[in-house]
Amino acid sequence: MKIAELYNRKTTLSFEIFPPKKDSELKNIDATLEILCELKPDFISVTFGAGGSANCNRTIEVARKIKQKYHVEPVVHLTCLSYSKGEIDEFTRILKSEGIDNILALRGDRNPEVLEKDDFHHASDLIAYLRENGDFCILGACYPECHPESESRISEMRHLKQKTDAGAEVLISQLFFDNQYFYRMAEDCRIAGIDVPVIPGIMPVINAAQIKRMITMCGASFPERFEKIICKYENRKEALFDAGMSYALSQIIDLLTSDISGIHLYTMNNPVVAGRICEGIRNII
Ligand code: FAD
């Protein structure tokens, strides 16, 4: 099923997971998936490690499990900087043979250790290529606080519009902790004539070290209210968990009452986190 069709009918709840780093850990993912899938998300997206066929294989393997064993729709992430058109063709051929219809098409982060090839320079190149050469529902990424490499909000929107013009039917956002950034970006999208569903990505805090790492990597800012939580509870694991959950729930409820099309939860493969969020919005979404 192509997940863009869902947005005509309902407000969606989706999860993001990452494949295990080692093949030997593939079995353990079942325990996580079992609980996540019982929560009945509309889809689960599986991240893609940049470079190397082992990474792609694990992404496909987990997506296959999600579809065939748990009967939930998978979305496969796919980056393009380090791949040729031929390699992308091979990847999409496998996806089709597995009955996987949805791809989150990304450029990928630049990594000096991974060779970049010449076929794709931006996510919009990959999106256009997938649109011309396959029958997939294509999703793209967007950034409430702008991508770290962007010159301005205007150039960011110009490039985002290129993605939707090239064929992205849904946009999923980078994590953020201040909803005002998301609302501002959604408004920018309307002004730029981007009229596909724009889905906020929410990451509940589960531990302070991890969140600080994410912030350095993705550039999301801490609002004061959120910083106070980290400062007060960073050394009290259970308290941080409770306060972080409440914070994420308050973000989600604010978004849901502002007529967004869905919520995408960065689960960090933690089913307890996903379960707590689902419990908190069971009668709302
Ligand atoms: P692009 O859309 O190509 O944008 C990157 C930068 O280039 C932006 O600054 C943009 O403004 C600029 N740009 C775009 N088009 C042009 C143009 N034509 N000319 C000049 N500049 C341009 N990474 C992974 O490795 N694996 C994953 O699974 C993964 N999943 C993600 C999921 C989500 C929801 C998000 C938000 C990010 C994810 N990422 C993942 C991270 C992502 O790969 C990085 O943020 C990467 O740096 C940019 O990818 P993009 O697809 O947004 O790139």
Coordinates of C-alpha atoms in Angstrom, one line a residue, residues 17-182:
I17 CA 13.4 2.4 13.8
F18 CA 16.9 1.7 12.8
P19 CA 18.2 -1.8 11.8
P20 CA 20.5 -3.6 14.1
K21 CA 24.2 -2.9 13.5
K22 CA 25.3 -6.5 13.4
D23 CA 23.7 -9.5 11.6
S24 CA 23.8 -11.3 14.9
E25 CA 21.4 -8.7 16.4
L26 CA 18.8 -9.2 13.7
K27 CA 16.9 -11.8 15.8
N28 CA 16.5 -9.3 18.7
I29 CA 14.7 -6.9 16.5
D30 CA 11.7 -9.2 16.6
A31 CA 11.1 -8.5 20.3
T32 CA 11.0 -4.8 19.5
L33 CA 8.9 -5.1 16.4
E34 CA 6.4 -7.4 18.1
I35 CA 5.5 -4.7 20.6
L36 CA 5.7 -1.8 18.2
C37 CA 3.4 -3.5 15.7
E38 CA 0.9 -4.4 18.4
L39 CA 0.5 -0.6 18.8
K40 CA -0.9 -0.6 15.3
P41 CA 1.1 2.2 13.7
D42 CA 0.0 3.3 10.2
F43 CA 3.6 2.6 9.0
I44 CA 7.1 2.0 10.3
S45 CA 10.0 3.5 8.6
V46 CA 13.5 1.9 8.7
T47 CA 16.6 4.0 8.5
F48 CA 19.4 3.3 6.1
G49 CA 23.1 3.5 7.0
A50 CA 25.1 5.5 4.5
G51 CA 27.4 3.4 2.3
G52 CA 27.9 -0.3 2.1
S53 CA 25.7 -3.1 1.0
A54 CA 25.5 -4.7 4.4
N55 CA 23.6 -1.7 5.6
C56 CA 21.1 -1.8 2.8
N57 CA 20.5 -5.5 3.3
R58 CA 19.7 -5.0 7.0
T59 CA 17.3 -2.2 6.1
I60 CA 15.5 -4.4 3.6
E61 CA 15.5 -7.4 5.9
V62 CA 13.8 -5.4 8.7
A63 CA 11.3 -3.9 6.3
R64 CA 10.5 -7.4 5.0
K65 CA 9.8 -8.6 8.5
I66 CA 7.6 -5.6 9.2
K67 CA 5.5 -6.3 6.1
Q68 CA 5.4 -10.1 6.0
K69 CA 5.5 -11.1 9.6
Y70 CA 3.7 -8.2 11.3
H71 CA 1.5 -7.0 8.4
V72 CA 2.4 -3.3 9.0
E73 CA 3.4 -1.1 6.0
P74 CA 7.1 -0.4 5.9
V75 CA 8.8 2.7 4.5
V76 CA 12.4 2.2 3.5
H77 CA 14.9 5.1 3.8
L78 CA 17.3 5.3 0.9
T79 CA 20.3 7.7 0.6
C80 CA 21.9 8.5 -2.7
L81 CA 25.2 10.3 -2.4
S82 CA 27.3 7.2 -2.5
Y83 CA 25.3 5.2 -5.0
S84 CA 25.2 5.0 -8.8
K85 CA 22.0 4.8 -10.8
G86 CA 22.7 1.1 -11.4
E87 CA 23.0 0.5 -7.6
I88 CA 19.7 2.3 -7.0
D89 CA 18.1 0.2 -9.7
E90 CA 19.2 -3.0 -8.0
F91 CA 17.9 -1.7 -4.6
T92 CA 14.5 -0.8 -6.0
R93 CA 14.3 -4.1 -7.9
I94 CA 14.6 -5.9 -4.6
L95 CA 12.1 -3.6 -2.9
K96 CA 9.6 -4.3 -5.6
S97 CA 10.1 -8.1 -5.4
E98 CA 9.4 -7.8 -1.6
G99 CA 6.2 -5.8 -2.3
I100 CA 7.6 -2.7 -0.6
D101 CA 5.9 0.4 -2.1
N102 CA 7.3 3.3 0.0
I103 CA 10.7 5.0 -0.1
L104 CA 11.9 7.9 2.0
A105 CA 14.4 9.4 -0.5
L106 CA 17.3 11.2 1.0
R107 CA 20.6 12.7 0.0
G108 CA 22.4 11.4 3.1
D109 CA 25.0 13.2 5.2
R110 CA 28.4 13.8 3.7
N111 CA 31.1 11.5 5.1
P112 CA 34.7 11.9 4.1
E113 CA 35.2 8.2 4.7
V114 CA 32.5 7.2 2.1
L115 CA 33.1 7.8 -1.6
E116 CA 30.5 10.0 -3.3
K117 CA 29.4 9.1 -6.7
D118 CA 28.4 11.4 -9.5
D119 CA 24.8 10.3 -10.3
F120 CA 23.0 12.0 -7.5
H121 CA 23.8 15.3 -5.7
H122 CA 20.6 16.2 -3.9
A123 CA 17.6 14.3 -2.6
S124 CA 15.5 15.8 -5.4
D125 CA 17.8 14.1 -8.0
L126 CA 17.0 10.7 -6.4
I127 CA 13.2 11.6 -6.1
A128 CA 13.1 12.5 -9.8
Y129 CA 14.9 9.3 -10.7
L130 CA 12.7 7.1 -8.6
R131 CA 9.6 8.8 -10.0
E132 CA 10.7 8.1 -13.6
N133 CA 11.9 4.6 -13.0
G134 CA 9.5 3.0 -10.6
D135 CA 6.1 2.9 -9.2
F136 CA 6.8 3.9 -5.6
C137 CA 5.2 6.3 -3.1
I138 CA 8.1 8.7 -2.4
L139 CA 8.6 10.6 0.8
G140 CA 11.2 13.4 1.5
A141 CA 12.8 15.0 4.5
C142 CA 12.2 18.5 5.8
Y143 CA 13.8 20.6 8.5
P144 CA 11.8 22.9 10.9
E145 CA 15.0 24.7 11.9
C146 CA 16.5 24.5 8.4
H147 CA 19.1 21.9 7.2
P148 CA 22.5 22.8 8.7
E149 CA 23.9 23.4 5.2
S150 CA 21.1 25.8 4.1
E151 CA 21.9 29.4 3.3
S152 CA 18.5 30.7 4.3
R153 CA 14.9 29.8 4.8
I154 CA 14.2 31.0 1.3
S155 CA 16.8 28.7 -0.4
E156 CA 15.6 25.8 1.9
M157 CA 12.0 26.3 0.6
R158 CA 13.2 26.5 -3.0
H159 CA 14.9 23.2 -2.6
L160 CA 12.0 21.6 -0.7
K161 CA 9.7 22.7 -3.5
Q162 CA 12.1 21.0 -6.0
K163 CA 11.6 17.8 -4.0
T164 CA 7.8 17.9 -4.2
D165 CA 7.8 19.0 -7.8
A166 CA 10.1 16.0 -8.5
G167 CA 7.5 13.7 -7.0
A168 CA 7.7 13.6 -3.1
E169 CA 4.2 13.0 -1.9
V170 CA 4.8 13.3 1.8
L171 CA 7.4 15.2 3.8
I172 CA 8.6 14.0 7.2
S173 CA 10.4 16.4 9.5
Q174 CA 13.6 16.4 11.4
L175 CA 13.1 16.2 15.2
F176 CA 12.4 19.5 17.0
F177 CA 11.5 20.5 20.5
D178 CA 9.8 23.8 19.9
N179 CA 6.6 23.5 17.9
Q180 CA 6.8 27.1 16.7
Y181 CA 9.6 26.1 14.3
F182 CA 7.4 23.4 12.8

